[in-house]
Short mmCIF file of C-alpha atoms in Angstrom, two decimals:
data_model
loop_
_atom_site.label_atom_id
_atom_site.label_comp_id
_atom_site.label_asym_id
_atom_site.label_seq_id
_atom_site.Cartn_x
_atom_site.Cartn_y
_atom_site.Cartn_z
CA MET A 1 0.92 -3.70 -28.40
CA SER A 2 -0.22 -1.35 -25.67
CA GLN A 3 1.85 -1.23 -22.50
CA LEU A 4 -1.37 -1.78 -20.58
CA MET A 5 -1.09 -5.34 -21.76
CA GLN A 6 2.63 -5.96 -22.37
CA ASN A 7 4.94 -8.46 -20.65
CA PRO A 8 2.27 -11.05 -19.83
CA ALA A 9 4.85 -13.45 -18.41
CA HIS A 10 4.95 -11.20 -15.34
CA PRO A 11 1.33 -10.21 -14.91
CA ALA A 12 1.61 -8.49 -11.55
CA ALA A 13 3.88 -7.12 -8.86
CA ALA A 14 2.70 -9.86 -6.49
CA PRO A 15 5.16 -12.69 -5.69
CA PRO A 16 5.09 -15.33 -8.43
CA ASP A 17 3.92 -18.09 -6.08
CA LEU A 18 0.61 -16.27 -5.61
CA TYR A 19 -0.26 -16.07 -9.31
CA ALA A 20 1.46 -19.25 -10.51
CA PRO A 21 -1.78 -21.23 -11.10
CA ILE A 22 -3.24 -18.46 -13.27
CA VAL A 23 -0.21 -17.20 -15.21
CA ARG A 24 -1.56 -18.53 -18.51
CA ASP A 25 -5.00 -17.15 -17.76
CA LEU A 26 -3.53 -13.71 -17.07
CA GLU A 27 -1.64 -13.88 -20.34
CA GLU A 28 -4.96 -14.41 -22.10
CA VAL A 29 -6.47 -11.48 -20.20
CA GLU A 30 -3.61 -9.30 -21.45
CA ARG A 31 -4.33 -10.45 -25.00
CA VAL A 32 -8.02 -9.53 -24.62
CA LEU A 33 -7.06 -6.12 -23.25
CA ALA A 34 -4.66 -5.51 -26.12
CA GLN A 35 -7.27 -6.40 -28.70
CA THR A 36 -10.01 -4.36 -27.02
CA LEU A 37 -8.00 -1.17 -26.50
CA ARG A 38 -6.24 -1.11 -29.85
CA SER A 39 -6.86 2.24 -31.54
CA ARG A 40 -6.11 3.61 -35.00
CA TYR A 41 -5.25 6.96 -33.39
CA HIS A 42 -1.64 7.13 -32.27
CA GLN A 43 -2.46 9.88 -29.74
CA ILE A 44 -4.90 7.57 -27.94
CA THR A 45 -2.40 4.72 -28.10
CA ALA A 46 0.18 6.93 -26.38
CA VAL A 47 -2.16 7.73 -23.48
CA VAL A 48 -3.31 4.11 -23.09
CA ASP A 49 0.33 2.98 -23.17
CA HIS A 50 1.08 5.45 -20.38
CA VAL A 51 -1.71 4.05 -18.22
CA GLY A 52 -0.17 0.65 -18.80
CA GLN A 53 2.54 1.68 -16.37
CA TYR A 54 -0.10 1.60 -13.61
CA ARG A 55 -0.02 -2.21 -13.83
CA GLY A 56 0.29 -2.78 -10.10
CA LYS A 57 -0.84 -6.05 -8.59
CA ARG A 58 -3.60 -6.93 -11.10
CA LEU A 59 -5.51 -7.90 -7.95
CA ARG A 60 -9.02 -7.77 -9.39
CA PRO A 61 -8.55 -9.94 -12.49
CA ALA A 62 -6.37 -12.28 -10.40
CA LEU A 63 -9.14 -12.67 -7.82
CA LEU A 64 -11.69 -13.41 -10.53
CA LEU A 65 -9.45 -16.10 -12.02
CA LEU A 66 -8.36 -17.57 -8.68
CA THR A 67 -11.96 -17.95 -7.49
CA ALA A 68 -12.82 -19.59 -10.81
CA ARG A 69 -9.91 -22.02 -10.47
CA ALA A 70 -10.83 -22.69 -6.85
CA CYS A 71 -14.33 -23.58 -8.03
CA GLY A 72 -12.84 -25.94 -10.61
CA LEU A 73 -13.43 -24.28 -13.97
CA VAL A 74 -11.94 -21.39 -15.97
CA THR A 75 -13.62 -20.51 -19.28
CA THR A 76 -13.14 -17.98 -22.05
CA ALA A 77 -15.82 -15.88 -20.35
CA HIS A 78 -13.56 -15.55 -17.29
CA HIS A 79 -10.76 -14.09 -19.40
CA VAL A 80 -13.14 -11.54 -20.90
CA LEU A 81 -14.64 -10.65 -17.53
CA ALA A 82 -11.19 -10.27 -15.97
CA ALA A 83 -10.29 -7.79 -18.71
CA VAL A 84 -13.56 -5.94 -18.10
CA VAL A 85 -12.99 -5.47 -14.36
CA GLU A 86 -9.39 -4.38 -14.96
CA MET A 87 -10.56 -1.68 -17.38
CA ILE A 88 -13.19 -0.48 -14.91
CA HIS A 89 -10.65 -0.38 -12.10
CA THR A 90 -8.13 1.51 -14.25
CA ALA A 91 -10.82 4.01 -15.25
CA THR A 92 -11.55 4.71 -11.57
CA LEU A 93 -7.83 5.25 -10.90
CA VAL A 94 -7.57 7.75 -13.75
CA HIS A 95 -10.60 9.66 -12.46
CA ASP A 96 -9.40 9.43 -8.84
CA ASP A 97 -6.10 11.07 -9.77
CA VAL A 98 -8.01 14.03 -11.17
CA LEU A 99 -10.18 14.31 -8.06
CA ASP A 100 -7.14 14.05 -5.77
CA GLY A 101 -4.87 16.25 -7.84
CA ALA A 102 -2.34 13.40 -7.70
CA ALA A 103 0.88 13.78 -9.66
CA VAL A 104 2.35 10.28 -9.32
CA ARG A 105 0.98 6.73 -9.52
CA ARG A 106 3.10 3.58 -9.68
CA HIS A 107 6.24 5.73 -9.80
CA VAL A 108 5.20 7.50 -13.02
CA ALA A 109 3.39 10.75 -13.76
CA THR A 110 -0.40 10.51 -13.69
CA VAL A 111 -2.35 11.13 -16.88
CA ASN A 112 -3.66 14.42 -15.48
CA ALA A 113 -0.11 15.54 -14.66
CA GLU A 114 1.08 14.62 -18.16
CA TRP A 115 -1.92 15.53 -20.37
CA GLY A 116 -4.29 17.49 -18.13
CA ASN A 117 -7.66 16.84 -16.51
CA GLN A 118 -9.69 16.90 -19.71
CA THR A 119 -7.74 14.04 -21.27
CA SER A 120 -7.86 12.12 -18.00
CA ILE A 121 -11.64 12.33 -17.71
CA LEU A 122 -12.12 11.32 -21.33
CA LEU A 123 -9.66 8.44 -20.99
CA GLY A 124 -11.57 7.16 -17.97
CA ASP A 125 -14.78 7.35 -19.99
CA TYR A 126 -13.05 5.56 -22.88
CA LEU A 127 -12.08 2.69 -20.58
CA PHE A 128 -15.57 2.48 -19.07
CA THR A 129 -17.31 2.32 -22.44
CA HIS A 130 -14.90 -0.30 -23.76
CA ALA A 131 -15.43 -2.37 -20.62
CA PHE A 132 -19.20 -2.38 -20.94
CA HIS A 133 -19.09 -3.09 -24.66
CA LEU A 134 -16.72 -6.01 -24.04
CA SER A 135 -18.98 -7.48 -21.33
CA ALA A 136 -21.91 -7.31 -23.76
CA THR A 137 -20.04 -9.49 -26.27
CA LEU A 138 -20.50 -12.47 -23.95
CA GLY A 139 -24.21 -12.48 -24.70
CA ASP A 140 -24.97 -13.27 -21.06
CA PRO A 141 -27.23 -10.70 -19.37
CA ARG A 142 -25.94 -11.74 -15.95
CA ALA A 143 -22.52 -10.28 -16.71
CA CYS A 144 -23.82 -6.88 -17.82
CA ARG A 145 -26.27 -6.68 -14.93
CA ILE A 146 -23.75 -7.61 -12.20
CA ILE A 147 -21.00 -5.39 -13.60
CA GLY A 148 -23.44 -2.50 -14.12
CA GLU A 149 -24.80 -2.77 -10.57
CA SER A 150 -21.30 -2.89 -9.11
CA THR A 151 -20.08 0.08 -11.13
CA ASN A 152 -23.12 2.07 -9.99
CA ARG A 153 -22.20 1.25 -6.39
CA VAL A 154 -18.57 2.24 -6.96
CA CYS A 155 -19.70 5.61 -8.30
CA GLU A 156 -22.06 6.04 -5.33
CA GLY A 157 -19.19 5.44 -2.92
CA GLU A 158 -16.96 7.94 -4.69
CA LEU A 159 -19.75 10.52 -4.84
CA CYS A 160 -20.51 10.13 -1.15
CA GLN A 161 -16.87 10.53 -0.23
CA GLY A 162 -16.64 13.69 -2.27
CA LEU A 163 -19.83 15.11 -0.80
CA GLU A 164 -18.60 14.39 2.73
CA ARG A 165 -15.39 16.36 2.23
CA GLY A 166 -14.81 18.62 5.20
CA ASN A 167 -17.32 16.79 7.42
CA LEU A 168 -15.27 16.34 10.58
CA GLU A 169 -18.26 14.70 12.28
CA LEU A 170 -18.24 11.73 9.89
CA ALA A 171 -19.12 8.51 11.73
CA GLU A 172 -17.41 5.16 11.32
CA ASP A 173 -20.55 3.57 9.89
CA ALA A 174 -20.69 6.19 7.14
CA TYR A 175 -17.01 5.63 6.37
CA PHE A 176 -17.49 1.86 6.10
CA ASP A 177 -20.48 2.37 3.83
CA MET A 178 -18.42 4.61 1.54
CA ILE A 179 -15.48 2.21 1.24
CA ASP A 180 -17.87 -0.69 0.79
CA GLY A 181 -18.97 1.12 -2.37
CA LYS A 182 -15.78 2.70 -3.70
CA THR A 183 -13.49 -0.31 -3.14
CA ALA A 184 -15.09 -3.45 -1.72
CA GLU A 185 -17.94 -3.63 -4.25
CA LEU A 186 -15.76 -4.20 -7.32
CA ILE A 187 -13.61 -6.77 -5.50
CA ALA A 188 -16.77 -8.59 -4.41
CA CYS A 189 -18.00 -8.41 -8.00
CA CYS A 190 -14.80 -10.11 -9.22
CA CYS A 191 -15.24 -13.00 -6.81
CA ARG A 192 -18.93 -13.34 -7.67
CA LEU A 193 -18.21 -13.46 -11.40
CA GLY A 194 -15.39 -15.97 -10.94
CA ALA A 195 -17.63 -18.36 -9.03
CA LEU A 196 -20.84 -17.75 -11.01
CA PHE A 197 -19.28 -18.40 -14.40
CA SER A 198 -17.71 -21.59 -13.02
CA ASP A 199 -21.23 -22.86 -12.31
CA ALA A 200 -20.57 -22.98 -8.57
CA GLU A 201 -23.43 -23.69 -6.20
CA PRO A 202 -25.37 -20.59 -5.08
CA GLU A 203 -24.06 -20.81 -1.50
CA VAL A 204 -20.48 -20.91 -2.82
CA VAL A 205 -21.13 -17.89 -5.05
CA GLU A 206 -22.51 -15.96 -2.08
CA GLY A 207 -19.69 -17.05 0.23
CA LEU A 208 -17.03 -15.95 -2.24
CA THR A 209 -18.85 -12.67 -2.82
CA ARG A 210 -18.72 -12.03 0.93
CA TYR A 211 -15.03 -12.99 0.91
CA GLY A 212 -14.38 -10.35 -1.76
CA ARG A 213 -16.32 -7.68 0.10
CA LEU A 214 -14.50 -8.29 3.38
CA LEU A 215 -11.17 -8.42 1.58
CA GLY A 216 -11.99 -5.10 -0.09
CA LEU A 217 -12.78 -3.45 3.25
CA ALA A 218 -9.49 -4.68 4.72
CA PHE A 219 -7.61 -3.55 1.61
CA GLN A 220 -9.06 -0.01 1.71
CA ILE A 221 -8.35 0.50 5.41
CA ALA A 222 -4.75 -0.58 4.77
CA ASP A 223 -4.64 1.84 1.83
CA ASP A 224 -5.88 4.67 4.06
CA LEU A 225 -3.16 3.85 6.58
CA LEU A 226 -0.54 4.04 3.84
CA ASP A 227 -1.89 7.45 2.81
CA LEU A 228 -1.10 8.68 6.31
CA GLU A 229 2.12 6.85 7.23
CA GLY A 230 3.50 5.39 4.00
CA GLU A 231 6.46 6.64 1.97
CA GLU A 232 5.96 7.83 -1.59
CA ARG A 233 9.12 6.18 -2.86
CA THR A 234 7.75 2.83 -1.63
CA THR A 235 4.09 3.20 -2.52
CA GLY A 236 4.87 4.87 -5.84
CA LYS A 237 1.95 7.28 -5.65
CA SER A 238 1.07 10.68 -4.21
CA LEU A 239 0.24 10.40 -0.50
CA GLY A 240 -1.71 12.60 1.86
CA THR A 241 -4.25 13.55 -0.81
CA ASP A 242 -7.26 12.50 1.28
CA LEU A 243 -6.04 14.55 4.20
CA ASP A 244 -5.32 17.57 2.01
CA GLN A 245 -8.91 17.43 0.72
CA LEU A 246 -10.39 16.76 4.18
CA LYS A 247 -11.64 13.30 3.23
CA LEU A 248 -11.82 11.57 6.58
CA THR A 249 -10.51 8.01 6.86
CA LEU A 250 -10.77 5.56 9.75
CA PRO A 251 -7.68 6.61 11.77
CA LEU A 252 -8.74 10.28 11.72
CA ILE A 253 -12.36 9.45 12.55
CA ARG A 254 -11.15 7.38 15.49
CA LEU A 255 -8.76 10.05 16.76
CA LEU A 256 -11.38 12.81 16.57
CA LYS A 257 -13.92 10.63 18.38
CA GLN A 258 -11.57 9.54 21.19
CA SER A 259 -9.78 12.83 21.85
CA PRO A 260 -10.83 15.13 24.70
CA GLN A 261 -12.32 18.49 23.76
CA ALA A 262 -9.11 20.53 23.86
CA ALA A 263 -7.17 17.98 21.80
CA SER A 264 -10.05 17.60 19.37
CA THR A 265 -10.09 21.34 18.80
CA ARG A 266 -6.36 21.32 18.10
CA LEU A 267 -6.80 18.42 15.66
CA ARG A 268 -9.47 20.29 13.75
CA GLN A 269 -7.26 23.36 13.53
CA ILE A 270 -4.42 21.31 12.05
CA MET A 271 -6.69 19.56 9.57
CA CYS A 272 -8.34 22.78 8.38
CA SER A 273 -5.14 24.82 8.16
CA PRO A 274 -3.60 25.63 4.76
CA GLY A 275 -0.38 24.01 3.59
CA ASN A 276 0.87 20.48 3.11
CA HIS A 277 2.25 19.91 6.60
CA LYS A 278 -0.79 18.05 7.90
CA ARG A 279 0.59 14.51 7.68
CA GLU A 280 3.72 15.42 9.60
CA ALA A 281 1.74 17.27 12.26
CA LEU A 282 -0.89 14.57 12.73
CA LEU A 283 1.21 11.39 12.59
CA PRO A 284 2.57 11.64 16.18
CA LEU A 285 -0.96 12.30 17.46
CA LEU A 286 -2.37 9.36 15.50
CA ARG A 287 0.31 7.08 16.91
CA GLU A 288 0.06 8.29 20.49
CA GLY A 289 -3.74 8.15 20.42
CA GLY A 290 -3.74 4.56 19.17
CA ALA A 291 -5.74 5.49 16.06
CA LEU A 292 -3.34 3.80 13.63
CA ASP A 293 -3.29 0.61 15.69
CA TYR A 294 -7.09 0.69 15.93
CA ALA A 295 -7.44 0.94 12.14
CA ARG A 296 -4.93 -1.89 11.66
CA ARG A 297 -6.91 -4.10 14.03
CA ARG A 298 -10.12 -3.40 12.12
CA ALA A 299 -8.39 -4.28 8.84
CA GLU A 300 -7.13 -7.53 10.38
CA GLU A 301 -10.63 -8.34 11.62
CA PHE A 302 -12.06 -7.97 8.12
CA ALA A 303 -9.21 -10.06 6.67
CA ASN A 304 -9.87 -12.83 9.19
CA LEU A 305 -13.58 -12.80 8.40
CA ALA A 306 -12.73 -12.99 4.70
CA GLN A 307 -10.57 -16.05 5.27
CA ALA A 308 -13.39 -17.73 7.20
CA GLU A 309 -15.70 -17.36 4.19
CA LEU A 310 -13.36 -19.60 2.18
CA GLU A 311 -14.62 -22.61 4.16
CA CYS A 312 -17.20 -22.93 1.38
CA LEU A 313 -14.40 -24.20 -0.89
CA PRO A 314 -12.58 -27.53 -0.86
CA ARG A 315 -8.90 -27.40 0.05
CA SER A 316 -6.75 -26.48 -2.95
CA VAL A 317 -3.74 -24.43 -3.98
CA CYS A 318 -6.02 -21.60 -5.12
CA ARG A 319 -7.94 -21.56 -1.84
CA THR A 320 -4.64 -21.23 0.02
CA ILE A 321 -3.64 -18.36 -2.25
CA LEU A 322 -6.95 -16.61 -1.56
CA GLU A 323 -6.29 -17.00 2.17
CA ASN A 324 -2.79 -15.54 1.73
CA LEU A 325 -4.15 -12.62 -0.27
CA ALA A 326 -6.38 -11.65 2.66
CA GLU A 327 -3.32 -11.60 4.91
CA ARG A 328 -1.22 -9.64 2.41
CA ALA A 329 -3.97 -7.09 1.84
CA VAL A 330 -3.43 -5.83 5.38
CA HIS A 331 0.32 -6.16 5.77
CA ARG A 332 1.78 -4.32 2.80
CA THR A 333 3.84 -1.27 1.98
CA SER A 334 2.39 -0.41 -1.43
#
């Protein structure tokens, strides 16, 4: 069985209390993934097995299943859809590592570092096509339409971020629009699918979709903070890649906007200079200028708004877990 799906008794790096109500559901998701990605070619199996070491938190399938449980019903369709969103997410990670030139993810070599960019791009495509084929097996046009729309939006966000590389005048609104696409959209999609396929009322579906979107925004801001001030041995992935490629994130946008002219000029010189010293040079300035604290506050604001959206649900263990996930999305080290 592929490592992408192995050890279902421990489906994620999250504390067991968070995923306890959906452990059996996640085991079934792993089974669906194993069946879907099985290949008769041992070379493909080796690459898929390697990606299995990117397991991480399994946040997206967990959110889909937790929202379904919170709405009162988990079906076979939820297991399939959770596998679909995990494949789409993994495909984006594989492609992201190529774009960022990343060498490490989850404490192991990236596919591009191990097999090269060509294999990485094709593996990402392989995961995308399997995901869309699997969603079609449900025979429900809603699934294909929602997943297709969300994946389009994810690609838009990634494209916009790439096209804005080197734009040191990037505004906060443009940044939020990009991360709404590249990160928040798929998380919102997971929550929508969880509620919709539990036959929740339309207002509950919309409320949980908003919860997912706000959670995704908070999660991405926290991720951008880790890229600037995290430690690779803790996060388990290459850091500073956005900065090296002049992809502006919220702390840098804030610092550039708030700095006086002379300081702003110095910042731009550091950011545009060659070499990999940028993080070390900029971190004291980001701290002293309050840019890191500002970004953390914005992430906390989005997390609080996400928690408020859960008022559409009755009190339950799964609702409490969803509230805790919003808190943990902001305060994390990996």
